[in-house]
């Protein structure tokens, strides 16, 4: 024992071996950090590009719907002009001599009987087309997100999907379309009647974008109407225009040499009420991670998001304008509303169960711990 | 036997044995650093590249076949009814910005030598470009439709 204590041979070897083991560990850790950073960036990149692309798809859908709405407005102007002429030739308004009113009325009624059914068929066809676009747009967006995940980043992504949300649109009656084209409807009536007859019967009227105008209140075609925001006064940035993309990352490669990224429970936005703890994916499936991203589609037209009608614009007018674009947003669930933590947690839980899990299915069940921790991290 | 019992130079010989191991490990650290630096630089360039054109709207896309299909033939009705609107439908375009890039790093001899390919790829849909409505044009569209549907355009 004394000999061993005094023996110095092999001392450098022992120190060297310890250093070698330490250096091996260092290389291992370095590779783990590198892989983890690369993995995190890649998965988040898929989520970001997926969310933005989904919002672009929705913006394209809105622009297509705006175009069809404009076509509805254009066709409804013809029917409005007919209503204006009905009034112009009515016994109450028309005071032309020698039975001219009756003659004009009969002539106009014959034309209207021929044209109105064809115009109404066009309006119904346009409405069906707009509704079909609103229906397929979220499907197309989800397919685009899936393609980005599967084709571009297949090695690190298990699944990328759009959290289900329908376009916040509903079929309106024809009043908004009619209101937008009031000016043109009177011009058409003038074109049909000629300036003199128009002046003799209707005179010059002050015309504004007014859904209460007589030709709009009586304009009703069953099964036809533009698709407009529902409710109509949804400002930019509110929840219905938000899209969220979730990406289930394949962390198997990272797990081999690193522990992946752990999210602290008391990270951002709320005071630490508990001792710091780290989120761990469940043991059942530690190879899967979750990344979220959010984007929105919005109309950048200066008169978009009116809260009420004005003399020149109607509240739904952004649904008639090809002004829709997309942009990324910070992930926030729900958005745009200041609420207390308890309400927020309840809403977040409702979103997770009602939207995220509904879109993801069983794939997301092993991630529930991470998803609930994300509530603290993203608010 | 004396050679075994002689401890002179033992530290040197142990150092000689362990030094290559440490040199190899040091080289491995440098190689790993270089590899991930290249990979990150590659990824950053690829991921950064599409955003500027995508956000601005790449404007070189083709009409969106999926949305046109969803219109269930209404686009051809638009062509007949209001040609000006049909023209605007063509401006609802699809375009994407695909970017990929491959960098190579030299592999150390103990790992087989040669080069290691680091490939990055990304894809972003191009933002839409707003189409403004000219009120005169809207008036003409309305008149076109009115004249197509009714015989009123011949003045009474």
Short mmCIF file of C-alpha atoms in Angstrom, two decimals:
data_model
loop_
_atom_site.label_atom_id
_atom_site.label_comp_id
_atom_site.label_asym_id
_atom_site.label_seq_id
_atom_site.Cartn_x
_atom_site.Cartn_y
_atom_site.Cartn_z
CA UNK A 1 0.00 0.00 0.00
CA UNK A 2 2.84 2.37 0.81
CA UNK A 3 4.51 1.42 -2.46
CA UNK A 4 1.36 2.23 -4.38
CA UNK A 5 1.07 5.57 -2.64
CA UNK A 6 4.63 6.47 -3.53
CA UNK A 7 4.60 4.97 -7.02
CA UNK A 8 4.44 7.69 -9.72
CA UNK A 9 4.58 5.62 -12.89
CA UNK A 10 1.32 5.71 -14.90
CA UNK A 11 0.21 8.99 -13.36
CA UNK A 12 0.31 10.86 -16.68
CA UNK A 13 -1.50 7.99 -18.34
CA UNK A 14 -4.31 8.19 -15.78
CA UNK A 15 -4.64 11.96 -16.16
CA UNK A 16 -4.49 11.61 -19.93
CA UNK A 17 -7.21 8.97 -19.92
CA UNK A 18 -9.43 11.20 -17.81
CA UNK A 19 -8.80 14.05 -20.24
CA UNK A 20 -9.55 11.81 -23.19
CA UNK A 21 -12.85 10.70 -21.68
CA UNK A 22 -13.64 14.34 -20.92
CA UNK A 23 -12.78 15.35 -24.47
CA UNK A 24 -14.92 12.57 -25.92
CA UNK A 25 -17.79 13.84 -23.80
CA UNK A 26 -17.08 17.35 -25.04
CA UNK A 27 -17.29 16.27 -28.68
CA UNK A 28 -20.46 14.34 -27.92
CA UNK A 29 -22.03 17.38 -26.25
CA UNK A 30 -20.93 19.66 -29.07
CA UNK A 31 -22.56 17.40 -31.64
CA UNK A 32 -25.68 17.19 -29.50
CA UNK A 33 -25.94 20.96 -29.29
CA UNK A 34 -25.32 21.31 -33.02
CA UNK A 35 -27.91 18.70 -33.92
CA UNK A 36 -30.46 20.15 -31.52
CA UNK A 37 -30.05 23.70 -32.78
CA UNK A 38 -30.24 22.52 -36.39
CA UNK A 39 -33.28 20.40 -35.63
CA UNK A 40 -35.12 23.15 -33.76
CA UNK A 41 -34.47 25.68 -36.50
CA UNK A 42 -35.55 23.28 -39.20
CA UNK A 43 -38.80 22.30 -37.52
CA UNK A 44 -39.68 25.89 -36.67
CA UNK A 45 -38.86 26.88 -40.24
CA UNK A 46 -41.34 24.29 -41.51
CA UNK A 47 -43.96 25.69 -39.11
CA UNK A 48 -43.29 29.29 -40.21
CA UNK A 49 -43.28 28.64 -43.95
CA UNK A 50 -46.30 26.35 -43.56
CA UNK A 51 -48.31 28.96 -41.63
CA UNK A 52 -47.42 31.72 -44.08
CA UNK A 53 -48.20 29.55 -47.09
CA UNK A 54 -51.53 28.53 -45.56
CA UNK A 55 -52.40 32.20 -45.03
CA UNK A 56 -51.41 32.95 -48.64
CA UNK A 57 -53.75 30.19 -49.82
CA UNK A 58 -56.54 31.72 -47.75
CA UNK A 59 -55.76 35.18 -49.15
CA UNK A 60 -56.01 33.76 -52.66
CA UNK A 61 -59.31 32.17 -51.71
CA UNK A 62 -60.59 35.50 -50.38
CA UNK A 63 -59.49 37.29 -53.56
CA UNK A 64 -61.34 34.72 -55.65
CA UNK A 65 -64.43 35.13 -53.47
CA UNK A 66 -64.10 38.92 -53.76
CA UNK A 67 -64.09 38.56 -57.52
CA UNK A 68 -67.21 36.39 -57.49
CA UNK A 69 -68.86 38.81 -55.05
CA UNK A 70 -68.08 41.61 -57.46
CA UNK A 71 -69.70 39.58 -60.22
CA UNK A 72 -72.77 39.14 -57.97
CA UNK A 73 -72.80 42.88 -57.42
CA UNK A 74 -72.50 43.50 -61.16
CA UNK A 75 -75.41 41.20 -61.98
CA UNK A 76 -77.54 42.50 -59.13
CA UNK A 77 -77.15 46.00 -60.59
CA UNK A 78 -79.24 44.84 -63.55
CA UNK A 79 -82.05 43.70 -61.24
CA UNK A 80 -81.75 46.92 -59.22
CA UNK A 81 -82.03 48.95 -62.41
CA UNK A 82 -85.22 47.05 -63.25
CA UNK A 83 -86.65 47.91 -59.83
CA UNK A 84 -85.75 51.56 -60.35
CA UNK A 85 -87.57 51.49 -63.68
CA UNK A 86 -90.55 49.76 -62.06
CA UNK A 87 -90.82 52.76 -59.77
CA UNK A 88 -90.20 55.25 -62.57
CA UNK A 89 -93.09 53.85 -64.62
CA UNK A 90 -95.43 53.31 -61.69
CA UNK A 91 -98.62 55.39 -61.61
CA UNK A 92 -97.42 57.14 -58.47
CA UNK A 93 -94.25 58.55 -60.04
CA UNK A 94 -94.90 58.58 -63.79
CA UNK A 95 -96.85 61.52 -65.13
CA UNK A 96 -96.17 61.28 -68.87
CA UNK A 97 -99.08 62.23 -71.11
CA UNK A 98 -101.24 60.13 -73.48
CA UNK A 99 -100.81 56.72 -71.90
CA UNK A 100 -97.02 56.77 -72.36
CA UNK A 101 -96.54 55.46 -68.84
CA UNK A 102 -98.64 52.35 -69.52
CA UNK A 103 -96.80 51.76 -72.78
CA UNK A 104 -93.40 51.98 -71.14
CA UNK A 105 -94.55 49.88 -68.20
CA UNK A 106 -95.76 47.07 -70.46
CA UNK A 107 -92.58 47.15 -72.55
CA UNK A 108 -90.42 47.08 -69.43
CA UNK A 109 -92.41 44.25 -67.82
CA UNK A 110 -91.93 42.05 -70.89
CA UNK A 111 -88.16 42.59 -70.85
CA UNK A 112 -87.96 42.03 -67.12
CA UNK A 113 -89.89 38.76 -67.38
CA UNK A 114 -87.27 37.54 -69.85
CA UNK A 115 -84.14 38.85 -68.14
CA UNK A 116 -84.83 38.37 -64.43
CA UNK A 117 -84.81 34.53 -64.41
CA UNK A 118 -81.51 34.46 -66.28
CA UNK A 119 -79.97 37.03 -63.94
CA UNK A 120 -81.21 35.11 -60.90
CA UNK A 121 -79.71 31.88 -62.25
CA UNK A 122 -76.39 33.67 -62.66
CA UNK A 123 -76.58 34.96 -59.10
CA UNK A 124 -77.24 31.47 -57.74
CA UNK A 125 -74.39 29.99 -59.79
CA UNK A 126 -72.03 32.67 -58.50
CA UNK A 127 -73.10 32.05 -54.92
CA UNK A 128 -72.50 28.31 -55.26
CA UNK A 129 -69.06 29.01 -56.75
CA UNK A 130 -68.10 31.34 -53.89
CA UNK A 131 -69.30 28.83 -51.30
CA UNK A 132 -67.29 26.09 -52.98
CA UNK A 133 -64.14 28.24 -52.85
CA UNK A 134 -64.71 28.94 -49.14
CA UNK A 135 -65.11 25.22 -48.58
CA UNK A 136 -62.01 24.02 -50.42
CA UNK A 137 -59.60 26.79 -49.43
CA UNK A 138 -58.79 25.37 -45.95
CA UNK A 139 -58.35 21.93 -47.56
CA UNK A 140 -55.91 23.32 -50.12
CA UNK A 141 -54.04 25.17 -47.38
CA UNK A 142 -53.73 22.01 -45.29
CA UNK A 143 -52.43 20.13 -48.33
CA UNK A 144 -49.82 22.84 -48.92
CA UNK A 145 -48.66 22.64 -45.30
CA UNK A 146 -48.46 18.85 -45.50
CA UNK A 147 -46.48 19.06 -48.73
CA UNK A 148 -43.95 21.46 -47.22
CA UNK A 149 -43.43 19.09 -44.31
CA UNK A 150 -43.37 15.88 -46.32
CA UNK A 151 -41.54 16.86 -49.47
CA UNK A 152 -39.10 19.46 -48.27
CA UNK A 153 -38.17 18.34 -44.77
CA UNK A 154 -39.14 14.71 -44.60
CA UNK A 155 -36.15 13.63 -42.51
CA UNK A 156 -36.94 15.86 -39.57
CA UNK A 157 -40.71 16.17 -39.78
CA UNK A 158 -43.20 13.45 -38.94
CA UNK A 159 -46.24 15.49 -39.78
CA UNK A 160 -47.16 19.09 -40.50
CA UNK A 161 -50.77 20.18 -40.51
CA UNK A 162 -53.05 23.18 -40.42
CA UNK A 163 -55.12 23.42 -37.25
CA UNK A 164 -58.68 23.26 -38.52
CA UNK A 165 -60.51 26.52 -38.90
CA UNK A 166 -63.23 27.46 -41.36
CA UNK A 167 -63.22 30.73 -43.23
CA UNK A 168 -65.31 33.20 -41.20
CA UNK A 169 -67.76 33.86 -44.01
CA UNK A 170 -71.48 33.52 -44.41
CA UNK A 171 -73.91 34.07 -47.23
CA UNK A 172 -75.58 37.42 -46.91
CA UNK A 173 -78.72 38.64 -48.66
CA UNK A 174 -78.16 40.79 -51.75
CA UNK A 175 -78.31 44.09 -49.83
CA UNK A 176 -74.51 44.62 -49.55
CA UNK A 177 -74.00 43.82 -53.25
CA UNK A 178 -76.85 46.13 -54.15
CA UNK A 179 -75.63 48.93 -51.88
CA UNK A 180 -72.20 48.85 -53.52
CA UNK A 181 -73.66 49.30 -56.93
CA UNK A 182 -76.37 51.87 -56.21
CA UNK A 183 -74.65 54.47 -58.33
CA UNK A 184 -74.32 52.12 -61.26
CA UNK A 185 -77.91 50.87 -60.99
CA UNK A 186 -79.22 54.40 -61.47
CA UNK A 187 -76.81 54.87 -64.38
CA UNK A 188 -78.14 51.70 -65.98
CA UNK A 189 -81.72 52.89 -65.54
CA UNK A 190 -80.70 56.16 -67.14
CA UNK A 191 -79.04 54.27 -70.01
CA UNK A 192 -82.19 52.21 -70.53
CA UNK A 193 -84.68 55.07 -70.28
CA UNK A 194 -82.71 57.79 -71.97
CA UNK A 195 -81.76 61.01 -70.28
CA UNK A 196 -85.02 62.81 -70.97
CA UNK A 197 -87.34 60.07 -69.76
CA UNK A 198 -85.15 59.50 -66.74
CA UNK A 199 -85.27 63.21 -65.88
CA UNK A 200 -89.02 63.33 -66.40
CA UNK A 201 -89.72 60.41 -64.09
CA UNK A 202 -86.94 60.14 -61.52
CA UNK A 203 -85.05 63.41 -61.72
CA UNK A 204 -81.61 63.70 -60.19
CA UNK A 205 -81.21 61.85 -56.93
CA UNK A 206 -78.52 61.91 -54.31
CA UNK A 207 -77.08 58.40 -54.39
CA UNK A 208 -74.99 56.78 -51.73
CA UNK A 209 -73.83 53.29 -50.75
CA UNK A 210 -77.06 52.55 -48.95
CA UNK A 211 -78.51 49.13 -48.27
CA UNK A 212 -81.74 50.79 -47.19
CA UNK A 213 -82.35 52.20 -50.69
CA UNK A 214 -85.70 51.02 -52.07
CA UNK A 215 -84.15 48.94 -54.86
CA UNK A 216 -82.02 47.09 -52.28
CA UNK A 217 -84.68 46.40 -49.67
CA UNK A 218 -86.84 44.70 -52.27
CA UNK A 219 -84.04 42.78 -53.97
CA UNK A 220 -84.19 39.20 -52.86
CA UNK A 221 -83.21 36.08 -54.78
CA UNK A 222 -83.53 32.80 -52.92
CA UNK A 223 -80.20 30.99 -52.60
CA UNK A 224 -78.15 33.92 -53.84
CA UNK A 225 -75.97 36.45 -52.08
CA UNK A 226 -72.34 37.39 -51.61
CA UNK A 227 -70.15 35.71 -49.00
CA UNK A 228 -69.22 38.31 -46.39
CA UNK A 229 -67.37 38.22 -43.06
CA UNK A 230 -69.54 36.80 -40.34
CA UNK A 231 -70.05 38.91 -38.28
CA UNK A 232 -69.33 41.66 -40.85
CA UNK A 233 -67.19 43.89 -38.64
CA UNK A 234 -64.26 41.58 -37.91
CA UNK A 235 -61.18 43.79 -37.57
CA UNK A 236 -57.77 42.76 -38.83
CA UNK A 237 -55.94 40.56 -36.39
CA UNK A 238 -58.95 39.07 -34.65
CA UNK A 239 -59.16 35.38 -34.00
CA UNK A 240 -61.25 34.23 -36.99
CA UNK A 241 -58.58 35.35 -39.48
CA UNK A 242 -55.76 33.54 -37.67
CA UNK A 243 -54.25 30.30 -38.93
CA UNK A 244 -52.03 28.03 -36.91
CA UNK A 245 -49.75 25.31 -38.12
CA UNK A 246 -48.44 22.52 -35.93
CA UNK A 247 -45.39 20.49 -36.85
CA UNK A 248 -44.59 17.18 -35.21
CA UNK A 249 -40.83 16.91 -35.45
CA UNK A 250 -38.91 13.67 -35.67
CA UNK A 251 -36.35 14.03 -32.89
CA UNK A 252 -35.03 10.48 -33.08
CA UNK A 253 -31.75 11.64 -34.59
CA UNK A 254 -31.39 14.31 -31.95
CA UNK A 255 -32.32 11.94 -29.17
CA UNK A 256 -29.40 9.75 -30.14
CA UNK A 257 -26.85 12.34 -29.14
CA UNK A 258 -28.73 14.97 -27.21
CA UNK A 259 -31.68 15.55 -25.00
CA UNK A 260 -33.46 17.95 -27.29
CA UNK A 261 -34.82 21.22 -26.08
CA UNK A 262 -36.65 21.48 -22.83
CA UNK A 263 -39.08 24.29 -22.18
CA UNK A 264 -39.11 25.88 -18.74
CA UNK A 265 -42.57 26.01 -17.24
CA UNK A 266 -42.13 29.52 -15.88
CA UNK A 267 -40.62 30.96 -19.01
CA UNK A 268 -42.38 33.98 -20.44
CA UNK A 269 -45.10 36.37 -19.57
CA UNK A 270 -46.29 35.29 -16.16
CA UNK A 271 -44.58 35.34 -12.79
CA UNK A 272 -42.99 32.16 -11.51
CA UNK A 273 -45.46 30.69 -9.09
CA UNK A 274 -43.76 27.35 -8.76
CA UNK A 275 -40.25 26.08 -8.51
CA UNK A 276 -38.62 25.95 -11.90
CA UNK A 277 -39.44 22.72 -13.63
CA UNK A 278 -38.68 21.48 -17.07
CA UNK A 279 -41.07 20.08 -19.58
CA UNK A 280 -40.32 16.56 -20.62
CA UNK A 281 -42.04 14.73 -23.41
CA UNK A 282 -43.73 11.64 -22.08
CA UNK A 283 -41.72 8.46 -22.04
CA UNK A 284 -44.09 6.89 -24.50
CA UNK A 285 -42.85 8.98 -27.41
CA UNK A 286 -39.85 11.11 -26.62
CA UNK A 287 -38.86 11.19 -30.27
CA UNK A 288 -41.62 13.61 -31.21
CA UNK A 289 -41.61 17.34 -30.58
CA UNK A 290 -44.07 20.07 -31.35
CA UNK A 291 -43.57 23.42 -33.09
CA UNK A 292 -46.31 26.01 -33.62
CA UNK A 293 -46.54 29.00 -35.92
CA UNK A 294 -49.27 31.50 -36.67
CA UNK A 295 -50.15 33.65 -39.64
CA UNK A 296 -53.17 35.64 -40.72
CA UNK A 297 -54.84 36.79 -43.89
CA UNK A 298 -56.00 40.34 -43.97
CA UNK A 299 -57.19 43.09 -46.28
CA UNK A 300 -54.77 45.98 -46.48
CA UNK A 301 -57.24 48.28 -48.25
CA UNK A 302 -57.51 51.59 -46.40
CA UNK A 303 -61.26 51.23 -45.89
CA UNK A 304 -61.17 47.63 -44.77
CA UNK A 305 -62.62 46.67 -41.41
CA UNK A 306 -65.19 49.42 -41.21
CA UNK A 307 -67.27 49.06 -38.10
CA UNK A 308 -70.34 50.60 -39.76
CA UNK A 309 -71.52 51.75 -43.18
CA UNK A 310 -70.48 55.20 -44.32
CA UNK A 311 -71.78 57.40 -47.14
CA UNK A 312 -69.28 55.89 -49.56
CA UNK A 313 -68.50 52.45 -48.20
CA UNK A 314 -70.32 49.55 -46.64
CA UNK A 315 -69.07 47.51 -43.75
CA UNK A 316 -68.68 44.30 -45.78
CA UNK A 317 -66.85 45.97 -48.66
CA UNK A 318 -63.51 44.27 -48.04
CA UNK A 319 -65.16 41.02 -49.14
CA UNK A 320 -65.66 42.65 -52.56
CA UNK A 321 -62.08 43.82 -52.93
CA UNK A 322 -59.08 41.81 -54.15
CA UNK A 323 -56.97 43.27 -51.39
CA UNK A 324 -56.21 40.13 -49.38
CA UNK A 325 -52.70 39.29 -48.32
CA UNK A 326 -50.90 37.15 -45.73
CA UNK A 327 -48.46 37.84 -42.93
CA UNK A 328 -46.85 36.00 -40.05
CA UNK A 329 -48.00 36.69 -36.51
CA UNK A 330 -46.62 35.86 -33.12
CA UNK A 331 -48.27 32.73 -31.76
CA UNK A 332 -51.04 33.75 -29.41
CA UNK A 333 -54.08 31.76 -28.40
CA UNK A 334 -56.57 33.34 -28.29
CA UNK A 335 -55.64 36.67 -29.88
CA UNK A 336 -56.68 40.23 -29.54
CA UNK A 337 -58.44 39.98 -26.20
CA UNK A 338 -57.05 40.97 -22.81
CA UNK A 339 -58.22 38.37 -20.35
CA UNK A 340 -57.21 37.03 -16.98
CA UNK A 341 -55.02 33.95 -16.68
CA UNK A 342 -57.81 31.62 -15.57
CA UNK A 343 -59.97 32.51 -18.55
CA UNK A 344 -56.96 32.30 -20.83
CA UNK A 345 -56.01 28.86 -19.56
CA UNK A 346 -59.57 27.70 -20.07
CA UNK A 347 -59.67 29.08 -23.61
CA UNK A 348 -56.30 27.58 -24.38
CA UNK A 349 -57.47 24.21 -23.13
CA UNK A 350 -60.63 24.52 -25.23
CA UNK A 351 -58.49 25.35 -28.28
CA UNK A 352 -56.17 22.38 -27.65
CA UNK A 353 -59.04 19.94 -27.30
CA UNK A 354 -61.42 21.45 -29.81
CA UNK A 355 -58.99 22.43 -32.56
CA UNK A 356 -55.46 21.05 -32.16
CA UNK A 357 -56.39 17.52 -31.10
CA UNK A 358 -59.31 17.50 -33.52
CA UNK A 359 -56.88 18.22 -36.35
CA UNK A 360 -54.07 16.00 -35.12
CA UNK A 361 -55.82 13.01 -33.63
CA UNK A 362 -53.90 10.40 -31.69
CA UNK A 363 -50.55 11.60 -33.06
CA UNK A 364 -50.62 14.47 -30.59
CA UNK A 365 -51.70 12.59 -27.47
CA UNK A 366 -48.12 11.84 -26.33
CA UNK A 367 -47.36 15.54 -26.58
CA UNK A 368 -50.00 16.78 -24.20
CA UNK A 369 -47.44 17.70 -21.53
CA UNK A 370 -45.54 19.86 -23.99
CA UNK A 371 -48.73 21.39 -25.31
CA UNK A 372 -49.88 22.44 -21.87
CA UNK A 373 -46.44 23.89 -21.08
CA UNK A 374 -46.58 25.81 -24.34
CA UNK A 375 -49.51 27.74 -22.84
CA UNK A 376 -47.04 29.42 -20.49
CA UNK A 377 -44.36 29.76 -23.11
CA UNK A 378 -46.43 31.48 -25.79
CA UNK A 379 -48.54 33.83 -23.67
CA UNK B 1 14.19 -6.65 -16.05
CA UNK B 2 16.00 -3.41 -15.33
CA UNK B 3 14.13 -1.87 -18.23
CA UNK B 4 10.81 -2.71 -16.59
CA UNK B 5 11.84 -1.45 -13.21
CA UNK B 6 13.39 1.73 -14.59
CA UNK B 7 10.91 4.59 -14.20
CA UNK B 8 12.97 7.25 -15.93
CA UNK B 9 11.16 8.70 -18.95
CA UNK B 10 7.88 7.05 -18.06
CA UNK B 11 6.01 10.34 -18.00
CA UNK B 12 7.38 11.17 -21.43
CA UNK B 13 6.41 7.85 -22.91
CA UNK B 14 2.92 8.05 -21.39
CA UNK B 15 2.61 11.54 -22.79
CA UNK B 16 3.67 10.27 -26.21
CA UNK B 17 0.97 7.60 -26.05
CA UNK B 18 -1.81 9.92 -24.92
CA UNK B 19 -0.92 12.96 -27.03
CA UNK B 20 -2.18 11.53 -30.37
CA UNK B 21 -5.47 10.67 -28.69
CA UNK B 22 -5.84 14.24 -27.49
CA UNK B 23 -4.78 15.60 -30.88
CA UNK B 24 -7.38 13.43 -32.63
CA UNK B 25 -10.05 14.53 -30.18
CA UNK B 26 -9.06 18.17 -30.64
CA UNK B 27 -9.30 17.70 -34.41
CA UNK B 28 -12.69 16.07 -33.93
CA UNK B 29 -13.89 19.12 -31.99
CA UNK B 30 -12.66 21.39 -34.78
CA UNK B 31 -14.26 19.21 -37.45
CA UNK B 32 -17.59 19.05 -35.61
CA UNK B 33 -17.54 22.82 -35.15
CA UNK B 34 -16.78 23.37 -38.83
CA UNK B 35 -19.48 20.91 -39.88
CA UNK B 36 -22.23 22.55 -37.86
CA UNK B 37 -21.05 26.03 -38.77
CA UNK B 38 -21.34 25.09 -42.44
CA UNK B 39 -24.69 23.42 -41.89
CA UNK B 40 -26.10 26.41 -40.00
CA UNK B 41 -24.74 28.91 -42.51
CA UNK B 42 -26.17 26.84 -45.35
CA UNK B 43 -29.55 26.56 -43.64
CA UNK B 44 -29.65 30.24 -42.71
CA UNK B 45 -28.96 31.29 -46.30
CA UNK B 46 -31.53 28.90 -47.72
CA UNK B 47 -34.19 29.88 -45.20
CA UNK B 48 -33.57 33.60 -45.50
CA UNK B 49 -33.52 33.65 -49.30
CA UNK B 50 -37.24 33.10 -50.07
CA UNK B 51 -38.77 35.55 -47.64
CA UNK B 52 -38.06 38.84 -49.39
CA UNK B 53 -39.51 37.78 -52.77
CA UNK B 54 -42.29 35.75 -51.14
CA UNK B 55 -43.47 38.62 -48.95
CA UNK B 56 -43.39 40.99 -51.91
CA UNK B 57 -45.43 38.57 -54.04
CA UNK B 58 -43.44 36.94 -56.78
CA UNK B 59 -46.05 37.91 -59.46
CA UNK B 60 -44.82 35.36 -61.94
CA UNK B 61 -47.24 32.61 -61.07
CA UNK B 62 -49.86 30.86 -63.15
CA UNK B 63 -53.61 31.08 -62.46
CA UNK B 64 -54.48 28.83 -59.54
CA UNK B 65 -55.92 25.63 -61.05
CA UNK B 66 -57.35 24.44 -57.73
CA UNK B 67 -59.37 27.57 -57.07
CA UNK B 68 -60.47 27.72 -60.70
CA UNK B 69 -61.65 24.13 -60.38
CA UNK B 70 -63.50 25.03 -57.19
CA UNK B 71 -65.46 27.62 -59.15
CA UNK B 72 -67.07 24.63 -60.94
CA UNK B 73 -67.21 26.27 -64.33
CA UNK B 74 -68.20 29.67 -63.04
CA UNK B 75 -64.93 31.08 -64.34
CA UNK B 76 -66.07 30.36 -67.90
CA UNK B 77 -69.37 32.08 -67.08
CA UNK B 78 -67.34 35.03 -65.92
CA UNK B 79 -65.58 35.02 -69.27
CA UNK B 80 -68.95 35.19 -71.01
CA UNK B 81 -70.64 37.56 -68.63
CA UNK B 82 -68.04 39.99 -67.53
CA UNK B 83 -64.75 39.55 -69.41
CA UNK B 84 -63.06 42.16 -67.28
CA UNK B 85 -63.68 40.09 -64.15
CA UNK B 86 -62.37 36.97 -65.84
CA UNK B 87 -59.15 38.79 -66.57
CA UNK B 88 -58.78 39.62 -62.88
CA UNK B 89 -59.35 35.99 -61.95
CA UNK B 90 -56.20 35.18 -63.89
CA UNK B 91 -54.37 37.40 -61.46
CA UNK B 92 -55.20 35.08 -58.54
CA UNK B 93 -52.02 33.23 -59.18
CA UNK B 94 -50.07 30.44 -57.63
CA UNK B 95 -46.38 30.80 -57.29
CA UNK B 96 -43.90 29.44 -54.84
CA UNK B 97 -40.35 30.17 -54.05
CA UNK B 98 -38.27 27.03 -53.82
CA UNK B 99 -34.73 27.30 -52.65
CA UNK B 100 -32.16 24.60 -52.15
CA UNK B 101 -28.45 24.63 -51.60
CA UNK B 102 -25.81 22.00 -51.08
CA UNK B 103 -22.55 22.58 -49.28
CA UNK B 104 -19.76 20.09 -48.78
CA UNK B 105 -17.42 19.57 -45.86
CA UNK B 106 -14.27 17.48 -45.94
CA UNK B 107 -14.59 14.39 -43.77
CA UNK B 108 -11.62 13.42 -41.57
CA UNK B 109 -9.66 10.38 -42.69
CA UNK B 110 -10.69 8.23 -39.67
CA UNK B 111 -14.31 8.73 -40.77
CA UNK B 112 -13.56 7.51 -44.26
CA UNK B 113 -12.39 10.77 -45.82
CA UNK B 114 -14.14 12.23 -48.83
CA UNK B 115 -16.78 14.91 -48.58
CA UNK B 116 -20.01 15.12 -46.66
CA UNK B 117 -22.94 16.73 -48.48
CA UNK B 118 -25.06 19.10 -46.43
CA UNK B 119 -28.30 19.84 -48.31
CA UNK B 120 -30.95 22.35 -47.29
CA UNK B 121 -34.23 23.07 -48.99
CA UNK B 122 -37.21 25.28 -48.30
CA UNK B 123 -40.43 26.34 -49.99
CA UNK B 124 -42.70 29.33 -49.36
CA UNK B 125 -45.85 30.40 -51.15
CA UNK B 126 -45.60 33.86 -52.67
CA UNK B 127 -47.85 36.48 -51.14
CA UNK B 128 -50.71 37.88 -53.16
CA UNK B 129 -50.49 41.22 -54.91
CA UNK B 130 -53.57 43.41 -54.33
CA UNK B 131 -55.65 44.27 -57.39
CA UNK B 132 -57.21 47.69 -57.17
CA UNK B 133 -60.66 48.41 -58.57
CA UNK B 134 -61.02 51.37 -60.82
CA UNK B 135 -64.50 52.84 -60.40
CA UNK B 136 -64.73 53.67 -64.11
CA UNK B 137 -63.90 50.07 -64.84
CA UNK B 138 -66.58 48.86 -62.41
CA UNK B 139 -69.09 51.07 -64.21
CA UNK B 140 -68.08 49.54 -67.54
CA UNK B 141 -68.34 46.01 -66.12
CA UNK B 142 -71.83 46.73 -64.85
CA UNK B 143 -72.85 48.18 -68.20
CA UNK B 144 -71.37 45.18 -70.08
CA UNK B 145 -73.43 42.80 -67.97
CA UNK B 146 -76.60 44.89 -68.31
CA UNK B 147 -76.24 45.10 -72.07
CA UNK B 148 -75.54 41.39 -72.37
CA UNK B 149 -78.61 40.45 -70.36
CA UNK B 150 -81.11 42.98 -71.67
CA UNK B 151 -81.93 44.77 -74.93
CA UNK B 152 -82.00 48.13 -73.16
CA UNK B 153 -78.71 49.36 -74.49
CA UNK B 154 -80.44 50.41 -77.67
CA UNK B 155 -81.96 53.66 -76.40
CA UNK B 156 -85.73 53.63 -76.15
#
